[in-house]
CSV table of C-alpha atoms in Angstrom, one decimal:
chain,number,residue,atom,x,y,z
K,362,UNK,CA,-42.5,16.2,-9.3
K,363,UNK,CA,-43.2,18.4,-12.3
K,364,UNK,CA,-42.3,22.3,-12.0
K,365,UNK,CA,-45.8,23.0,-12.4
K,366,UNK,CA,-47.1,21.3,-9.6
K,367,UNK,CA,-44.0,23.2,-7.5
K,368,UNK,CA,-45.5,26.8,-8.9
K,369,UNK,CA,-49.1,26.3,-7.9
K,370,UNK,CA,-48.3,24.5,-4.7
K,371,UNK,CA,-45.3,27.6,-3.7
K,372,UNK,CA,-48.2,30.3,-4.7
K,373,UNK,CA,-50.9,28.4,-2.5
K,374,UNK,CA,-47.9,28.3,0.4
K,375,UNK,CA,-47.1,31.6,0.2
K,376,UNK,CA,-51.5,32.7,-0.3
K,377,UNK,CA,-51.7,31.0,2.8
K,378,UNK,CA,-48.6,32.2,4.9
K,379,UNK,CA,-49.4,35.8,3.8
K,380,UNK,CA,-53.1,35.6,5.5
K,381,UNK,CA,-51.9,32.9,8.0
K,382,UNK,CA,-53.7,30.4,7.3
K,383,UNK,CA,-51.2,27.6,6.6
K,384,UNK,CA,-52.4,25.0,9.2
K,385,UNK,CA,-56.5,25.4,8.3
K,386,UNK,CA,-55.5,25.2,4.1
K,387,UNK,CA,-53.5,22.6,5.1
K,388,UNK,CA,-55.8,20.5,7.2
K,389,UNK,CA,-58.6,21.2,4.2
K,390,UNK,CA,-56.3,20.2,1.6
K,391,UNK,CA,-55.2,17.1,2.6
K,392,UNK,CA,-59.2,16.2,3.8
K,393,UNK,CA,-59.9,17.1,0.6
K,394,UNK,CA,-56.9,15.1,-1.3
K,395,UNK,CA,-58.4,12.3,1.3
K,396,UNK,CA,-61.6,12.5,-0.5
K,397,UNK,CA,-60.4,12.8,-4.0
K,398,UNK,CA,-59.2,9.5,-3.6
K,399,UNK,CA,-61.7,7.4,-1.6
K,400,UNK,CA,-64.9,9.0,-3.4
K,401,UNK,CA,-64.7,7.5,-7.0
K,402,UNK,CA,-67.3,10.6,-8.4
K,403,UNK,CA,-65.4,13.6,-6.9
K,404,UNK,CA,-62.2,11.8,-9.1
K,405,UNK,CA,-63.7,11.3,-12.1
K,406,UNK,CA,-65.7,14.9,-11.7
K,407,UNK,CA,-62.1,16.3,-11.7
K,408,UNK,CA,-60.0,14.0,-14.3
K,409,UNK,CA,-62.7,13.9,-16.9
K,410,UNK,CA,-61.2,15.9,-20.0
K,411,UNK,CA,-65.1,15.6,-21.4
K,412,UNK,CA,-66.9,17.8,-19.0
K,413,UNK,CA,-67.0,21.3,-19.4
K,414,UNK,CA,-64.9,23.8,-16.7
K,415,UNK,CA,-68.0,25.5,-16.0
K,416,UNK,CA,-70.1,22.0,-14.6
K,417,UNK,CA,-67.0,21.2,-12.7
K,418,UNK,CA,-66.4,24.6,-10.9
K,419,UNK,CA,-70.7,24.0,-9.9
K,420,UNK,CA,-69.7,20.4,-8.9
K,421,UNK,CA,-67.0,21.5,-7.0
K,422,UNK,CA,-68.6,24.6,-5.7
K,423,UNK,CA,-71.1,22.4,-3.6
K,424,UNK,CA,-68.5,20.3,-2.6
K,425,UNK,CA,-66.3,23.2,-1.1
K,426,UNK,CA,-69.0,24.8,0.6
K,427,UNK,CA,-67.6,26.0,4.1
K,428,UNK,CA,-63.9,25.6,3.3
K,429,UNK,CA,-61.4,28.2,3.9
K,430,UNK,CA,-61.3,31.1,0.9
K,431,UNK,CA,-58.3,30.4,-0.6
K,432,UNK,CA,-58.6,26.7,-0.8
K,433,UNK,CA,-61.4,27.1,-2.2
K,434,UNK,CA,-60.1,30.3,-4.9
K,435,UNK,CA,-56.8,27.9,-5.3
K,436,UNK,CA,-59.2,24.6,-6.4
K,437,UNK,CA,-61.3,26.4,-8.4
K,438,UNK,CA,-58.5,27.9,-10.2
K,439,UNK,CA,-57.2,24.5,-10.9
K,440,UNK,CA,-60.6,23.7,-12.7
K,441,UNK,CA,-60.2,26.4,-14.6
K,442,UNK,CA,-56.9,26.2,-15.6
K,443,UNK,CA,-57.6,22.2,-16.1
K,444,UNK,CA,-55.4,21.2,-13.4
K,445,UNK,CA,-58.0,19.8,-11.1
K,446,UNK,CA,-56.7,16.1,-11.6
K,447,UNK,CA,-53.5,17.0,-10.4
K,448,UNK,CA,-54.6,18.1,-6.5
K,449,UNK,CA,-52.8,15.0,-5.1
K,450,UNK,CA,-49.6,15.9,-6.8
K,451,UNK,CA,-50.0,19.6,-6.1
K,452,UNK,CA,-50.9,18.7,-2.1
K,453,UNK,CA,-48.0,16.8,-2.0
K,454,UNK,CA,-45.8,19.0,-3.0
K,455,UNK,CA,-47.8,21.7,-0.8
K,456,UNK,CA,-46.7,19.8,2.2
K,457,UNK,CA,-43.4,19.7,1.8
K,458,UNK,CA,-42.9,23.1,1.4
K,459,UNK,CA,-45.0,23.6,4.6
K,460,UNK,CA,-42.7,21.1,6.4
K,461,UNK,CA,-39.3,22.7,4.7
K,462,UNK,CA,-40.6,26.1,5.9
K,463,UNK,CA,-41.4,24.4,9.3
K,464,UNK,CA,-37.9,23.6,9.4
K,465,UNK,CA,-38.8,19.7,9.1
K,466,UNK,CA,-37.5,17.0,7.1
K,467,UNK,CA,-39.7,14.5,5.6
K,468,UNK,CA,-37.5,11.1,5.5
K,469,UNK,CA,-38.1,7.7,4.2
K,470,UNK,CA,-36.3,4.6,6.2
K,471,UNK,CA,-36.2,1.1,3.9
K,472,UNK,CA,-34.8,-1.5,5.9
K,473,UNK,CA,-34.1,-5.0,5.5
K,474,UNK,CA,-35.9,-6.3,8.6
K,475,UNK,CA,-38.3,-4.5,10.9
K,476,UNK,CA,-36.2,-1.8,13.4
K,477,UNK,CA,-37.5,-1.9,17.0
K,478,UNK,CA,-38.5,1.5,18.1
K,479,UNK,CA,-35.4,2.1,19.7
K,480,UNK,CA,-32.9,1.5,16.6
K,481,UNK,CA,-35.3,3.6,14.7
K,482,UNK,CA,-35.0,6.2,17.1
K,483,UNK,CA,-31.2,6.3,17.0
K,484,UNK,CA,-30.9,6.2,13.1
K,485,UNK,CA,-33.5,9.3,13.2
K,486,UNK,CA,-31.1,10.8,15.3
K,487,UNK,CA,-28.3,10.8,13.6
K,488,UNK,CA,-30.1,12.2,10.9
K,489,UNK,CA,-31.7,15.1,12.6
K,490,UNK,CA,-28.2,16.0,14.1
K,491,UNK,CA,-26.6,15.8,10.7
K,492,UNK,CA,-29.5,17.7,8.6
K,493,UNK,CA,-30.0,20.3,12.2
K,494,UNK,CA,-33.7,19.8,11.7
K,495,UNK,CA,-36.7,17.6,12.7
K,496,UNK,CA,-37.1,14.4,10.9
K,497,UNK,CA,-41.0,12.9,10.0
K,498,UNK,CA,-40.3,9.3,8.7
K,499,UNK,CA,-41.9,6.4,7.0
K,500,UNK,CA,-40.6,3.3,7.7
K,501,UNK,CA,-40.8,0.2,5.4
K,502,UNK,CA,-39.5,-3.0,5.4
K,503,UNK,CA,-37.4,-4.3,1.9
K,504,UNK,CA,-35.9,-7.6,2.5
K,505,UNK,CA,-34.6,-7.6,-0.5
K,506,UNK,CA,-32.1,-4.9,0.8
K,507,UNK,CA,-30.6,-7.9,2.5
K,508,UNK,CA,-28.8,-5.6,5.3
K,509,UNK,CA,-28.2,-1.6,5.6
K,510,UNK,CA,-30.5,1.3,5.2
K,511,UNK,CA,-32.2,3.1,2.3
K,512,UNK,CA,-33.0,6.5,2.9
K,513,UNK,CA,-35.2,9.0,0.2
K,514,UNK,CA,-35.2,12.4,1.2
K,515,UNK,CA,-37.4,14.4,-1.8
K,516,UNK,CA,-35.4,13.4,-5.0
K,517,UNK,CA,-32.2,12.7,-2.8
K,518,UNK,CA,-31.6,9.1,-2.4
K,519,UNK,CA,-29.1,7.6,-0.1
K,520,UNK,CA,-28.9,3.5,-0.5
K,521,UNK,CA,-26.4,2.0,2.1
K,522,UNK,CA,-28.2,-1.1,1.9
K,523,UNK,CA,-25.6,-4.7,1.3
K,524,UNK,CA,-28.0,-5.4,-1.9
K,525,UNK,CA,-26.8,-1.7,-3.3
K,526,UNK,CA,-23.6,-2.2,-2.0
K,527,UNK,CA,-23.3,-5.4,-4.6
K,528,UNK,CA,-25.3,-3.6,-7.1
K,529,UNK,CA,-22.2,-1.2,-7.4
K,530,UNK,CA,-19.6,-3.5,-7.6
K,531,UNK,CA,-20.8,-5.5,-9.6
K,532,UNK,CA,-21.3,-2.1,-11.9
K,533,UNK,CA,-17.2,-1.5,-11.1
K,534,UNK,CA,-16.0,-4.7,-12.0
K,535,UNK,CA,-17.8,-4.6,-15.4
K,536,UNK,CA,-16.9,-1.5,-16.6
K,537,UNK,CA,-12.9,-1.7,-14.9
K,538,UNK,CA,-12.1,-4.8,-17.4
């Protein structure tokens, strides 16, 4: 995640905490991310280096008609300052801080085989009793991991995983001799 992305996404946050309007900005974002990437125009009316700020704030303007203020002020500004193509980035980053303010943890579980519901359950668990706050997690099956867990928290990345586990001894044994 860039630092710039970070700075517009923390002054949206705190635009939006100040008025209280964090869960409407939020909902609008992400629809908005949503349509960004499933409506091929509204992406290329955004990316496009060629077209001129001004036709894309009009473009836009139509498309933001009836959305919340400061969405609307934050996405325009983006055009502006030619950012526009980097609202998925920006939204991302947007809710993280939302969930990290929330006192939430956004987790990502890589297994080698697919957990039951239960299992999942416990492993989320341990990790909200050893983090003290609520976990949100995406679950994905690697079976190249062989055995263990993999777990991505933001940039942190724990890999317990038996593929890892090799990966590192096989990185002692070559540099011990």
């Amino acid at each position: 995640m860039a630092v710039v992305h970070r700075t517009y996404a923390r002054a949206l946050y705190e635009a939006c905490r100040a008025a209280g309007k964090v869960p409407t900005v939020r909902a609008e974002l992400a629809e908005f991310v949503a349509a960004v990437e499933s409506v091929p125009d509204l992406h290329a009316l955004l990316v496009n280096p060629k077209l001129d700020a001004r036709f894309k704030r009009s473009g836009l303007e139509s498309v933001l008609e009836g959305a919340d203020q400061i969405l609307r002020n934050f996405l325009l500004l983006l055009v502006e300052k030619h950012r526009a193509g980097e609202v998925g980035e920006i939204a991302r980053e947007f809710e993280r801080i939302a969930s990290a303010d929330e006192g939430r943890l956004d987790v990502e579980l890589t297994t080698a085989y697919e957990l039951s519901d239960d299992e999942a359950r416990a492993i989320l668990a341990q990790i909200e009793k050893a983090s003290g706050r609520n976990v949100d997690a995406t679950r994905k099956v690697d079976p190249a991991l062989v055995g263990g867990i993999v777990l991505q928290v933001g940039s942190l990345r724990l890999d317990a995983s038996v593929s890892g586990r090799l990966t590192r001894l096989r990185q002692d044994l070559t540099t011990r001799s």
